[in-house]
Tab-separated table of C-alpha atoms in Angstrom:
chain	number	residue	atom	x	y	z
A	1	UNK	CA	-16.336	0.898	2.788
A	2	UNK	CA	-15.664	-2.832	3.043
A	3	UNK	CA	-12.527	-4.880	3.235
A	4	UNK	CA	-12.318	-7.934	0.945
A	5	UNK	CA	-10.278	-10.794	0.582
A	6	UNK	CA	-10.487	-11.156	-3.140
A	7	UNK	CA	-10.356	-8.149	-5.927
A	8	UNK	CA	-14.775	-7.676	-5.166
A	9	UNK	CA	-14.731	-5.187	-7.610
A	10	UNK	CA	-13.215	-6.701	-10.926
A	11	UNK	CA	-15.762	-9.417	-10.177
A	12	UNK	CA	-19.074	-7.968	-9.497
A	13	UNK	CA	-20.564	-8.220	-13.558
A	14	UNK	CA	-19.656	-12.345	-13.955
A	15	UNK	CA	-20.205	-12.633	-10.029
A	16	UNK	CA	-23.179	-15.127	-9.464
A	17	UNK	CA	-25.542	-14.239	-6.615
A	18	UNK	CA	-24.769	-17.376	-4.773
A	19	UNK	CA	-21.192	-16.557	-4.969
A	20	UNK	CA	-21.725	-13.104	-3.483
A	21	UNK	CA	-23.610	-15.066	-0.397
A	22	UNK	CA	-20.234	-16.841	0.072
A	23	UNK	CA	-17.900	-14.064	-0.198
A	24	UNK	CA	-20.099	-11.915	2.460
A	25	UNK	CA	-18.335	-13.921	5.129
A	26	UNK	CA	-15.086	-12.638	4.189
A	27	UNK	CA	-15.646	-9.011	4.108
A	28	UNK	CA	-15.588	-6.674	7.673
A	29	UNK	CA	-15.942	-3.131	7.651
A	30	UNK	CA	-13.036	-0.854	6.839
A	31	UNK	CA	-11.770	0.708	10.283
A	32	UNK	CA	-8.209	1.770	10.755
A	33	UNK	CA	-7.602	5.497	9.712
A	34	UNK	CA	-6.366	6.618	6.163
A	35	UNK	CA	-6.803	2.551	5.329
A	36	UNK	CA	-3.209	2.132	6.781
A	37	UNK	CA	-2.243	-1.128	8.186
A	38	UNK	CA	0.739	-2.820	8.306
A	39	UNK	CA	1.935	-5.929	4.953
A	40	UNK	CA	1.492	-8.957	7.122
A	41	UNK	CA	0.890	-9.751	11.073
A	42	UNK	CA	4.643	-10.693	11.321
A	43	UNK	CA	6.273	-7.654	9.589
A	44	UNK	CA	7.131	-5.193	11.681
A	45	UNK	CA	9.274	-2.682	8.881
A	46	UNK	CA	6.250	-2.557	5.952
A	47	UNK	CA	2.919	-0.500	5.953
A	48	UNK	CA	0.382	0.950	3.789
A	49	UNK	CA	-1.872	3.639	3.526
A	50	UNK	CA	-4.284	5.502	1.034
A	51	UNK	CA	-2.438	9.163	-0.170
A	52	UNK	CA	-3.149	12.334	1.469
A	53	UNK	CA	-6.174	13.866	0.445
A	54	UNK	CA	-7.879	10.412	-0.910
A	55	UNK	CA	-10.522	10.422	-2.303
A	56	UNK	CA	-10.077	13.823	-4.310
A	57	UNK	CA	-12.059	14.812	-7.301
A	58	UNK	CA	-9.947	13.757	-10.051
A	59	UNK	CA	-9.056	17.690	-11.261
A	60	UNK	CA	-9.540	19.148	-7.888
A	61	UNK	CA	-6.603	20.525	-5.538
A	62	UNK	CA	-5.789	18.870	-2.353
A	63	UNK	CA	-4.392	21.623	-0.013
A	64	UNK	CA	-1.801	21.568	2.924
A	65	UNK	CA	-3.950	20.984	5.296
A	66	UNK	CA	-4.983	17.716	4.077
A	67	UNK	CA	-1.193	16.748	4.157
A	68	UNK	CA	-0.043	17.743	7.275
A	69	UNK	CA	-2.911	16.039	8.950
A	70	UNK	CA	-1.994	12.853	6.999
A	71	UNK	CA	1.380	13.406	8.126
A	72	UNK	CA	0.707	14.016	11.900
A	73	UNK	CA	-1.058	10.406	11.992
A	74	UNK	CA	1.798	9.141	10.666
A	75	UNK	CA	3.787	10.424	13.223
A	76	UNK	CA	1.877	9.536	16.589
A	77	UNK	CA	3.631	7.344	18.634
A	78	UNK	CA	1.303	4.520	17.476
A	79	UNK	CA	2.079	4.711	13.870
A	80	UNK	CA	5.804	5.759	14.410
A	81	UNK	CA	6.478	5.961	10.426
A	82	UNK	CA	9.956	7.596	9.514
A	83	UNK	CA	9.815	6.874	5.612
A	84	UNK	CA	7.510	7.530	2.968
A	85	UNK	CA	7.345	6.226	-0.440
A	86	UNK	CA	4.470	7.312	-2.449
A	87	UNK	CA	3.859	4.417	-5.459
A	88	UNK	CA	2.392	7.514	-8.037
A	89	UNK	CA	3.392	8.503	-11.386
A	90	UNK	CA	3.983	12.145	-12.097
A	91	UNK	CA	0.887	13.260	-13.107
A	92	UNK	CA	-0.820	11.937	-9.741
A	93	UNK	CA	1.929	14.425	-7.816
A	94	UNK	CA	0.831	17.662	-9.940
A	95	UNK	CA	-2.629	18.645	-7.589
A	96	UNK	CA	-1.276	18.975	-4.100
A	97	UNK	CA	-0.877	22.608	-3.679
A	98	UNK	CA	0.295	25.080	-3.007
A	99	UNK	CA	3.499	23.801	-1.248
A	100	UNK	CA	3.784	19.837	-2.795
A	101	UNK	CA	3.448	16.753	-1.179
A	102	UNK	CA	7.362	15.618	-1.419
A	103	UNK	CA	8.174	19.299	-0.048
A	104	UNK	CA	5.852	18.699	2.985
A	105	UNK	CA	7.041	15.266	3.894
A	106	UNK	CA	10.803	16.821	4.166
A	107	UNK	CA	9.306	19.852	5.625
A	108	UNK	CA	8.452	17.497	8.681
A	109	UNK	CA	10.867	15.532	8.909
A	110	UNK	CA	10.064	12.536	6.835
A	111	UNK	CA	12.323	10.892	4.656
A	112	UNK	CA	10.259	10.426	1.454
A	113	UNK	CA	10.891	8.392	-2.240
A	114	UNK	CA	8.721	8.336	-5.164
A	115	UNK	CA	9.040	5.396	-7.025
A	116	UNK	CA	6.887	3.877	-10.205
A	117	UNK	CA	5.340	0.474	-10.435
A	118	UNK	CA	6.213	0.070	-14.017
A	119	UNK	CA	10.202	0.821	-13.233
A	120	UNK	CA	11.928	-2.374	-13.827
A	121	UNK	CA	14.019	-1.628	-10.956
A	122	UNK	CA	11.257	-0.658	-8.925
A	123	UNK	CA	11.057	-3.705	-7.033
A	124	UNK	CA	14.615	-3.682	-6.176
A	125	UNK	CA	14.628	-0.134	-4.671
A	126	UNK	CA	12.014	-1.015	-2.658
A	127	UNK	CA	13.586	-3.789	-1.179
A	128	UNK	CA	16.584	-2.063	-0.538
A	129	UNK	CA	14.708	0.637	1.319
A	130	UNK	CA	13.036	-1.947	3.666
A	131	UNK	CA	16.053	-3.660	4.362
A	132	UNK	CA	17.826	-0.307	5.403
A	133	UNK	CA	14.873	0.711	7.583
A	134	UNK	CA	14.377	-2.845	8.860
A	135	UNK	CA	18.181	-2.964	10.173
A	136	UNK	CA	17.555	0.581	11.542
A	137	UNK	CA	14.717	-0.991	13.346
A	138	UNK	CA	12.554	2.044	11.323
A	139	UNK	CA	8.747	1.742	9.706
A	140	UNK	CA	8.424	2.522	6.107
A	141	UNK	CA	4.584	3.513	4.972
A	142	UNK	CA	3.750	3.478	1.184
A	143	UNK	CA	0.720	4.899	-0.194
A	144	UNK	CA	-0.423	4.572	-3.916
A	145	UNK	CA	-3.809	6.227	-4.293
A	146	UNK	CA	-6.212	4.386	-1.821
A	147	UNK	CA	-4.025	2.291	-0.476
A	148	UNK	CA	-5.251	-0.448	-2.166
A	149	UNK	CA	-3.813	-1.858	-5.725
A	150	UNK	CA	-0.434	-0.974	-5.634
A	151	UNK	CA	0.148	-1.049	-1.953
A	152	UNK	CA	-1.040	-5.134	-1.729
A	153	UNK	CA	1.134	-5.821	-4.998
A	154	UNK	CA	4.309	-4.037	-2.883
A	155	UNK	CA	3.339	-5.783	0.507
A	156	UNK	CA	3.075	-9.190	-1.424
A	157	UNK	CA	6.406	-8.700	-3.177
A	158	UNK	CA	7.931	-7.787	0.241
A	159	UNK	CA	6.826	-10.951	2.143
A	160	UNK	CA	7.876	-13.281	-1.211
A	161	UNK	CA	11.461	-11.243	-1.264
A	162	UNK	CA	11.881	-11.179	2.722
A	163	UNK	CA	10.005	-14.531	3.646
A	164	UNK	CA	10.907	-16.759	1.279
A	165	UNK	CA	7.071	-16.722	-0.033
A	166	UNK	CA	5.456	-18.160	-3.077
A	167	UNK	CA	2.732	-15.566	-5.038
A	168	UNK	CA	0.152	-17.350	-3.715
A	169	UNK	CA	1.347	-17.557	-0.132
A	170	UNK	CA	2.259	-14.051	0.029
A	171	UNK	CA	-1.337	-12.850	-1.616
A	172	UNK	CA	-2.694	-14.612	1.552
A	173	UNK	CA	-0.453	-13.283	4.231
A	174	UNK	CA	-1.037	-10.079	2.886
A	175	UNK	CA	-4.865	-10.227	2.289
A	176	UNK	CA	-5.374	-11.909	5.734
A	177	UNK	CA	-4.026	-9.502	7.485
A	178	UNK	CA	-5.775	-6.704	5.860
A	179	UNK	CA	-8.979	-8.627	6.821
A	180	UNK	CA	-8.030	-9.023	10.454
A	181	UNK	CA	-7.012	-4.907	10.545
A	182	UNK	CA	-10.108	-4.004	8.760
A	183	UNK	CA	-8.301	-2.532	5.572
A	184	UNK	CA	-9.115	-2.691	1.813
A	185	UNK	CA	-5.953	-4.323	0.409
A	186	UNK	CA	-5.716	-6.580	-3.242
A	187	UNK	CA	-3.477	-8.536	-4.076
A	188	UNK	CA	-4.038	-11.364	-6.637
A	189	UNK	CA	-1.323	-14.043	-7.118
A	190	UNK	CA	-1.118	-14.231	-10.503
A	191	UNK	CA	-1.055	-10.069	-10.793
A	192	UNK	CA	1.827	-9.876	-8.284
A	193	UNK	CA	4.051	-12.970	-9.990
A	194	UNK	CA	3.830	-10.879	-13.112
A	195	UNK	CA	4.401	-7.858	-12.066
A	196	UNK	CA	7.618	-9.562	-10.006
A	197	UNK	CA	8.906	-11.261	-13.284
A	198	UNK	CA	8.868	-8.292	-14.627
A	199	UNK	CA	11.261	-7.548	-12.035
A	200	UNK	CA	13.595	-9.673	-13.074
A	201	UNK	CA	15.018	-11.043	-9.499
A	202	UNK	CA	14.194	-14.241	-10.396
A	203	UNK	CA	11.925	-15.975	-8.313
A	204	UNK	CA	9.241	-17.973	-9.690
């Protein structure tokens, strides 16, 4: 697994040869646990993650035990993570069994949210959350599936709410410093300023 600077995937059938010569230099290997890895070098509230359990077979069960270990990580002293939010739909909730994934997060202690990307409001929950934890001087961890799509669109929204950030300069912050942990993060610009317009907070 490989952490990329750009969306590698979306490009590889128009991608010219030459091209992927170039963008070999941006890509290290992926090396932090669980992809998890915090929005940007100089945030010290935000982090993402890939789900418990990831990469399941799209039908298939994930059990407890996949969970809890998630959830110990998550826990050590090194991660110190008091809040979850888990960026899935219903339908991605319905094959952790037998217990449930929001039941086990309470279950040990964790305070835990579900919340959409296509709510309208979503990006002002979210933002709400961080600033709570961040005046708490707490770390919030999302996780969409791998920790990859959803979680860079979040992270990039975060640094353009809390840092004042254009799309462009938040895409950066956030995909540098998923290249410097080792992580597999996207987060294209033009993605994340429609996704935040949709958003209506009204930055543009």
């Amino acid at each position: 697994m490989t952490c990329l600077s750009i969306n590698f995937f979306l490009l590889l059938p128009t991608i010219s040869i030459t091209a992927l010569s170039d963008l070999a230099a941006t890509i290290t290997r992926r090396s932090p646990m669980y992809n998890f890895g915090p929005a940007s070098k100089r945030d010290t509230v935000l982090f993402s993650a890939e789900r418990p359990g990831n990469p399941p077979g799209k039908n298939d069960p994930i059990p407890d035990e996949r969970v809890v270990e998630w959830i110990q990580f998550m826990q050590e002293k090194e991660q110190n993570i008091h809040t979850v939010v888990a960026l899935l739909d219903e339908n991605e909730l319905v094959n952790y069994e037998p217990t449930g994934l929001l039941t086990l997060y309470r279950q040990y202690g964790l305070k835990c949210q579900v919340q959409s990307m296509n709510d309208p409001r979503a990006a002002h929950n979210l933002f709400q959350l961080f600033e709570h934890a961040e005046a708490a001087q707490q770390r919030v961890v999302t996780h969409c599936t791998g920790g990859i799509g959803r979680c860079g669109r979040v992270a990039g929204a975060w640094l353009m709410h809390r840092y004042q950030l254009t799309p462009e300069q938040a895409s950066q912050e956030t995909l540098q410093c998923a290249q410097h942990v080792g992580m597999i993060r996207a987060c294209d610009p033009i993605q994340l300023k429609q996704w935040f317009d949709t958003q209506q907070l009204g930055y543009s």
